[in-house]
Coordinates of C-alpha atoms in Angstrom, one line a residue:
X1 CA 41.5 -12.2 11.9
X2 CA 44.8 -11.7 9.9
X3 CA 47.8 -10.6 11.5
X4 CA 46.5 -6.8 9.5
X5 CA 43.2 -6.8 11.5
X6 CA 40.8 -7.6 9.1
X7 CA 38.5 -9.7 9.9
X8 CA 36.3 -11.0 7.2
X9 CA 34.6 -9.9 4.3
X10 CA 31.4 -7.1 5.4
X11 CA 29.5 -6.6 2.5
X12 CA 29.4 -5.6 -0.8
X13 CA 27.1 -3.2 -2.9
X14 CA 25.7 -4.1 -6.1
X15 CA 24.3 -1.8 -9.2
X16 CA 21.0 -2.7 -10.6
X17 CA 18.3 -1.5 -13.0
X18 CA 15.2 -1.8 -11.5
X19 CA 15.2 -1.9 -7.6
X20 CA 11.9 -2.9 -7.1
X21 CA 12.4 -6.4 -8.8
X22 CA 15.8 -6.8 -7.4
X23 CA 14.4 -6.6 -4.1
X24 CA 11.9 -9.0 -4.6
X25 CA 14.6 -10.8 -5.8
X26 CA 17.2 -11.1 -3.3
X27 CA 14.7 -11.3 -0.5
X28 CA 12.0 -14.1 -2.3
X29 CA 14.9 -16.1 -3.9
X30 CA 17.9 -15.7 -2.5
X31 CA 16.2 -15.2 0.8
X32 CA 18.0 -11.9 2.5
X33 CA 16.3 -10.0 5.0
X34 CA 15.6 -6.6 4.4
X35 CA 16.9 -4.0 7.1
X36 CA 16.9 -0.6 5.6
X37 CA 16.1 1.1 2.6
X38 CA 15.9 4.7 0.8
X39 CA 15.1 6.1 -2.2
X40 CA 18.3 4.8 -4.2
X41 CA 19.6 1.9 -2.3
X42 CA 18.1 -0.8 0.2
X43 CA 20.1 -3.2 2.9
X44 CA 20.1 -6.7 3.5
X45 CA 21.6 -9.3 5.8
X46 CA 21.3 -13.3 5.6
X47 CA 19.5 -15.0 8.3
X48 CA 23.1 -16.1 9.9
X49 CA 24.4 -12.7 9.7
X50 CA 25.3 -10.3 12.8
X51 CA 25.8 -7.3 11.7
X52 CA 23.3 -4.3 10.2
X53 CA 23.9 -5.4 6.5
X54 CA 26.1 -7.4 3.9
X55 CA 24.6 -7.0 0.7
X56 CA 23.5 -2.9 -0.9
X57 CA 21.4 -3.1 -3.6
X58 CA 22.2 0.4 -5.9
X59 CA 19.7 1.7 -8.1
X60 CA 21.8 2.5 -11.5
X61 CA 21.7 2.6 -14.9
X62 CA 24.5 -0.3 -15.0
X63 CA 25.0 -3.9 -13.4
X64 CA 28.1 -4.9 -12.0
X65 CA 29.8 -4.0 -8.3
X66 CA 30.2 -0.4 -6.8
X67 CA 32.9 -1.8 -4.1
X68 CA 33.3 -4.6 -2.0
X69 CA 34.3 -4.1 2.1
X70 CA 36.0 -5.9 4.9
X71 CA 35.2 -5.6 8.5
X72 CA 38.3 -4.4 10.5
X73 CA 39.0 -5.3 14.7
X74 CA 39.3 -1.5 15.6
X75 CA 40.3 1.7 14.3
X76 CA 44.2 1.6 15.5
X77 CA 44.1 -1.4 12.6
X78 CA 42.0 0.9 10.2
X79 CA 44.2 3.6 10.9
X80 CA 47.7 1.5 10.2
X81 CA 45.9 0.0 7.4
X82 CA 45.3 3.3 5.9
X83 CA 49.1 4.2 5.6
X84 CA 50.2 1.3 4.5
X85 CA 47.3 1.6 1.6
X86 CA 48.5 5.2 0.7
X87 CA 52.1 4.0 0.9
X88 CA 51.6 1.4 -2.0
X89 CA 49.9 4.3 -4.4
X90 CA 46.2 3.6 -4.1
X91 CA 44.2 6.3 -4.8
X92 CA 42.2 6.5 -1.2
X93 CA 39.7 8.5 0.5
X94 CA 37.3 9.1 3.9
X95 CA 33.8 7.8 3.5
X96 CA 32.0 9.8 6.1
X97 CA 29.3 8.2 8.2
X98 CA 26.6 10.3 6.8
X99 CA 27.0 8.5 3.3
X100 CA 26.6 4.5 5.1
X101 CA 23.8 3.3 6.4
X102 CA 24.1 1.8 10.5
X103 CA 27.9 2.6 10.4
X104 CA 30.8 4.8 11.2
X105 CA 33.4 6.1 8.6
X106 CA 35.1 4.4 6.3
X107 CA 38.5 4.2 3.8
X108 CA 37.7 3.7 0.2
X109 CA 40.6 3.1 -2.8
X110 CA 41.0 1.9 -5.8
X111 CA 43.5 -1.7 -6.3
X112 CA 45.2 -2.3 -9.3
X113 CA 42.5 -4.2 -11.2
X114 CA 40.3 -1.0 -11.2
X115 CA 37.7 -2.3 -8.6
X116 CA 36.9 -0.1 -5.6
X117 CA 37.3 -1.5 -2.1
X118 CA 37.0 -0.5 1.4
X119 CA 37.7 -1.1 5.1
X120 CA 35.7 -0.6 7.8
X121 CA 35.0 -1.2 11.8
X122 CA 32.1 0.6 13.1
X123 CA 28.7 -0.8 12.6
X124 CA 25.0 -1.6 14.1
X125 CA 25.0 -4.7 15.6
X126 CA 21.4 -6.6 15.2
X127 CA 22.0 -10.5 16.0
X128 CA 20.2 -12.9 14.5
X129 CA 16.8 -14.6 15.1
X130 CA 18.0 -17.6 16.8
X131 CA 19.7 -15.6 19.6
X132 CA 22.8 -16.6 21.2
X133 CA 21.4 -18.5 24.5
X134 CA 20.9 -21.8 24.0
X135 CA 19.9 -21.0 20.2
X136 CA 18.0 -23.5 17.8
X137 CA 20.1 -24.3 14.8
X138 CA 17.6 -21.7 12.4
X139 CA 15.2 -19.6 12.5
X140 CA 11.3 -20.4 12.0
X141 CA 10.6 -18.5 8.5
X142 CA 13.2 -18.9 6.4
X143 CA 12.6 -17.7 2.5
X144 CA 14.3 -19.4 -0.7
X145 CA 17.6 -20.3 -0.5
X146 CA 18.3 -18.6 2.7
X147 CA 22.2 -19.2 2.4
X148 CA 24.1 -18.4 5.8
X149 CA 26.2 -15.4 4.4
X150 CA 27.8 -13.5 1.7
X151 CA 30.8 -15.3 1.3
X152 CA 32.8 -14.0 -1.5
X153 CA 33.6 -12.3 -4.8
X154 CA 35.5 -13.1 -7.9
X155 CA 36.5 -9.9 -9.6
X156 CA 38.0 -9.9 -13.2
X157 CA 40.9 -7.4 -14.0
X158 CA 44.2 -7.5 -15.7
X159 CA 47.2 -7.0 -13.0
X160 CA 46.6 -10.1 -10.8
X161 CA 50.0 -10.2 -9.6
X162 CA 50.2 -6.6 -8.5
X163 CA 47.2 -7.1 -6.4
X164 CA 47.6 -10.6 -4.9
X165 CA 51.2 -8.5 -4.0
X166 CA 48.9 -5.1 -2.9
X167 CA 46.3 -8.1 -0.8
X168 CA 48.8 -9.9 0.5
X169 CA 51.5 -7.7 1.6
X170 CA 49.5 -4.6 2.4
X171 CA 46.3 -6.2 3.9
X172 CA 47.9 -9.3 5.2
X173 CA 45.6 -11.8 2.6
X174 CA 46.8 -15.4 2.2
X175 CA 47.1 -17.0 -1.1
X176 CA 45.1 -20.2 -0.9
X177 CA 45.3 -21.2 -4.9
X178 CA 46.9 -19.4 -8.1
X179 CA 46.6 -20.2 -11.8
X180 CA 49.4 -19.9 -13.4
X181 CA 50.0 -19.9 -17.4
X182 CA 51.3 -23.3 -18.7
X183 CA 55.2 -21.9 -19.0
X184 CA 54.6 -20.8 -15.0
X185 CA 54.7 -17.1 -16.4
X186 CA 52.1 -15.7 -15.8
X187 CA 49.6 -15.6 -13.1
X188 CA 45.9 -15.9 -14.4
X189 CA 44.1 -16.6 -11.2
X190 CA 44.4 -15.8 -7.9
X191 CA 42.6 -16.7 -4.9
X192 CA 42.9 -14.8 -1.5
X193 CA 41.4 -15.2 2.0
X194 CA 41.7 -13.1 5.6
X195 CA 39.9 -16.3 7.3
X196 CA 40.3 -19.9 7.5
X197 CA 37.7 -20.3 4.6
X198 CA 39.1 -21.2 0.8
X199 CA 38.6 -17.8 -0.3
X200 CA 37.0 -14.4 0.3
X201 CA 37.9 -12.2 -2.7
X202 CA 39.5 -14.0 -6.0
X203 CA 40.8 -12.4 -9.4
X204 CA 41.2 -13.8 -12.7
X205 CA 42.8 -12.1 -15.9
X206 CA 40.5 -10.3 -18.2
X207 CA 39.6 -6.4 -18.2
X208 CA 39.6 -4.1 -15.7
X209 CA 37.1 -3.4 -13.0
X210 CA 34.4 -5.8 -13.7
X211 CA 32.7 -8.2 -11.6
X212 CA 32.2 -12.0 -12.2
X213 CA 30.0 -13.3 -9.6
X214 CA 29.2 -12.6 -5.9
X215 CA 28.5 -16.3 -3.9
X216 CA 26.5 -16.7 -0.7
X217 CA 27.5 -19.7 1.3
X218 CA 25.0 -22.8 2.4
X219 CA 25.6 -25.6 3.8
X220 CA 25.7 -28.4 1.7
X221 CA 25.3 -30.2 -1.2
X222 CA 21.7 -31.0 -0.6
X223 CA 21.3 -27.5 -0.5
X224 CA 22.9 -26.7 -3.6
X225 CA 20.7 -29.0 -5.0
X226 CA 17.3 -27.0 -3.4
X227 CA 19.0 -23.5 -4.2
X228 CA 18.8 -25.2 -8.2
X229 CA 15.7 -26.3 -7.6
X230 CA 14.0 -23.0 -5.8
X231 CA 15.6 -21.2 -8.7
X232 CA 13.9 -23.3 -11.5
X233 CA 10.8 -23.5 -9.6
X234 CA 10.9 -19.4 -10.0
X235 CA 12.1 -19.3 -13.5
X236 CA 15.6 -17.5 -12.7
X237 CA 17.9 -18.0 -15.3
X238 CA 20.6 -20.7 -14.2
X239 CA 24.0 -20.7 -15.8
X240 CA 25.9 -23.6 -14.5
X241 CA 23.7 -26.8 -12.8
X242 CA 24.7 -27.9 -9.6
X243 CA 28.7 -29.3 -10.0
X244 CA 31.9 -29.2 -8.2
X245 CA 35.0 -27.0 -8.3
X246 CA 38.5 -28.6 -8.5
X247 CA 39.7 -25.3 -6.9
X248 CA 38.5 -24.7 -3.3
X249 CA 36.7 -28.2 -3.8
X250 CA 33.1 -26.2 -3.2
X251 CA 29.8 -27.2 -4.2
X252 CA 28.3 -24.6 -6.8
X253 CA 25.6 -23.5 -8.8
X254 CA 25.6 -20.6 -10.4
X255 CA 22.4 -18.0 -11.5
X256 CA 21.8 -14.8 -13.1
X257 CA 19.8 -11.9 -10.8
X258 CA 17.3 -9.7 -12.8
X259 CA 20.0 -7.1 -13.8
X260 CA 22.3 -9.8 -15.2
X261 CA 24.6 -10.0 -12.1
X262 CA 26.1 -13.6 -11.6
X263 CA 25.7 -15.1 -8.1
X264 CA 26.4 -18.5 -6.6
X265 CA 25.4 -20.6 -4.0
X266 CA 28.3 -22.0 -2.6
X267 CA 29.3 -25.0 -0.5
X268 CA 31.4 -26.9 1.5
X269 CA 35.3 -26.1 0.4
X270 CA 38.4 -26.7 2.5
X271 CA 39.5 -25.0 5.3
X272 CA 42.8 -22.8 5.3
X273 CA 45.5 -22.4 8.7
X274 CA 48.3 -20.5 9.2
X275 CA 51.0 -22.9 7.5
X276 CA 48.3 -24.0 4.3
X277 CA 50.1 -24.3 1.5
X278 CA 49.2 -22.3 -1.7
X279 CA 47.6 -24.6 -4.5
X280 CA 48.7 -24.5 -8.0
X281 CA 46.8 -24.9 -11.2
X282 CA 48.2 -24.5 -14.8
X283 CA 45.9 -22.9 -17.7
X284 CA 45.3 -26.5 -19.6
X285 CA 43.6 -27.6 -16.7
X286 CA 41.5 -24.8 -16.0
X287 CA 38.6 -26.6 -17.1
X288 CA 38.8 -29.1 -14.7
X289 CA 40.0 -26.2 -12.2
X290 CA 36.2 -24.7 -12.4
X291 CA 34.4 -27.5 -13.3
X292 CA 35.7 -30.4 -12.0
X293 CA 32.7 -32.7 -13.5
X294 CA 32.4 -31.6 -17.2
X295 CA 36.4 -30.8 -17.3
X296 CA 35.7 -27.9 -20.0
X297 CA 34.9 -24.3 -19.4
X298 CA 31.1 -22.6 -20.3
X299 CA 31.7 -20.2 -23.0
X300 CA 29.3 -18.1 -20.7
X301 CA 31.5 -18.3 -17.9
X302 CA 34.5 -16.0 -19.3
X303 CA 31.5 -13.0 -19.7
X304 CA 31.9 -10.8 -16.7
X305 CA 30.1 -7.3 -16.2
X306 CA 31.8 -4.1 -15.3

């Protein structure tokens, strides 16, 4: 927890075309669980998730992310939070319980790169199927790549400074890495966590209020490896083959879901404490930066979705 109360990343809802297949999706190849569903939107937790849900699949005429949320301690933070939120200038409103599935009221606003992001404290706790006596290190039954959590977003929008200023000062964030223009200008990239992970919400420059990928954590690189595989073996279309990062140092590969929405399966990467120091990278070596083995940038990569 940050010194703000947040806790951790919660979840994050995604728009896609057809729901059907994007269920089928998420729970046969990525692995998720389902744990609620209606007409317009269904639920989902990984295996080595807690709470209700982490990942809301939208039914839409559009890909791309509706919002993205972080869990909160209690609703003194939420509350304090709230101010400070509305004291900055983001546009911010009540999310009434009646409108979220398994949990209490929310606070929704918009940051300065367009996206739409809220806070929340209250909801349904389910455990997971391992228990927490004495548990086994998994579950029996595991599907595809069954990561252990949604573990973060990279969001594309144009003032990256004003909101690594709005995450850090407002919601307490720390600034694990930044990309900075050559000439130490301008700030390209920015890379923020509430935890001791690398990151759990990153920006780069580009337009406003679109979505670049959404990665789910597993453990290793042998399982980066298998997510590649799983995915080939079930003809999903794979962007980037397995590879390191120079920032965060993570294991990746990176995929496309049936509406064109980028995810990753994610591994390793440092940890961050209270006294980490924030990592620089200039723009020339951006390639390397990404893709620390082929040291050049997919043309691909740059696309983003709003």
């Amino acid at each position: 927890m940050n010194g703000n109360g947040i806790l951790r990343a919660g979840r994050l809802e995604l728009r896609v075309f057809d729901l059907e297949k994007s269920v089928d999706y998420y729970k046969n190849v990525i692995g998720l669980d389902v744990t609620a569903q209606d007409e317009n939107r269904v639920y989902f937790k990984a295996w080595d998730e807690f709470d209700h849900h982490s990942l809301i699949l939208q039914k839409s005429d559009s890909a791309g992310m509706d919002h993205m949320a972080f869990k909160v301690a209690d609703h003194a933070a939420l509350e304090l939070l709230e101010y400070k939120i509305e004291q900055f200038g983001c546009k911010l409103s009540r999310i009434s319980n009646r409108t979220r599935v398994a949990e209490g009221e929310a606070i929704r606003f918009q940051i300065p790169t367009g996206h739409y992001v809220e806070l929340y404290t209250d909801i349904e706790h389910l455990g997971i199927a391992t228990g927490s006596v004495n548990p086994d290190p998994w579950p029996d039954g595991l599907r595809g790549i069954a990561p252990h959590r949604l573990d973060h977003a990279l969001l594309v929008g144009d003032d990256v400074k004003t909101t690594t200023r709005f995450f850090t000062e407002i919601l307490g964030f720390k600034q694990s890495e930044k990309i900075l223009s050559v000439d130490g200008e301008q700030m390209i990239g920015s890379f923020l966590t509430t935890t001791n992970k690398a990151h759990d919400i990153a920006f780069i420059k580009g337009p406003d209020a679109k979505l670049h990928h959404v990665g789910f954590y597993v453990d290793n690189w042998y399982e980066v490896l298998k997510a590649a595989d799983i995915l080939s073996k079930n003809k999903v279309e794979v962007e980037i083959t397995p590879t390191r990062h120079g920032i965060t140092r993570g294991q990746t590969v990176y995929f496309f879901d049936p509406s064109g929405n980028r995810n990753e399966a994610f591994a390793s990467g440092y940890m961050t404490y209270a006294d980490f120091p924030t990592i620089t990278w200039t723009e020339d070596q951006i390639g390397a930066g990404i893709f620390y083995h082929r040291r050049e940038l997919v043309e691909s990569f740059n696309l983003a979705l709003t």
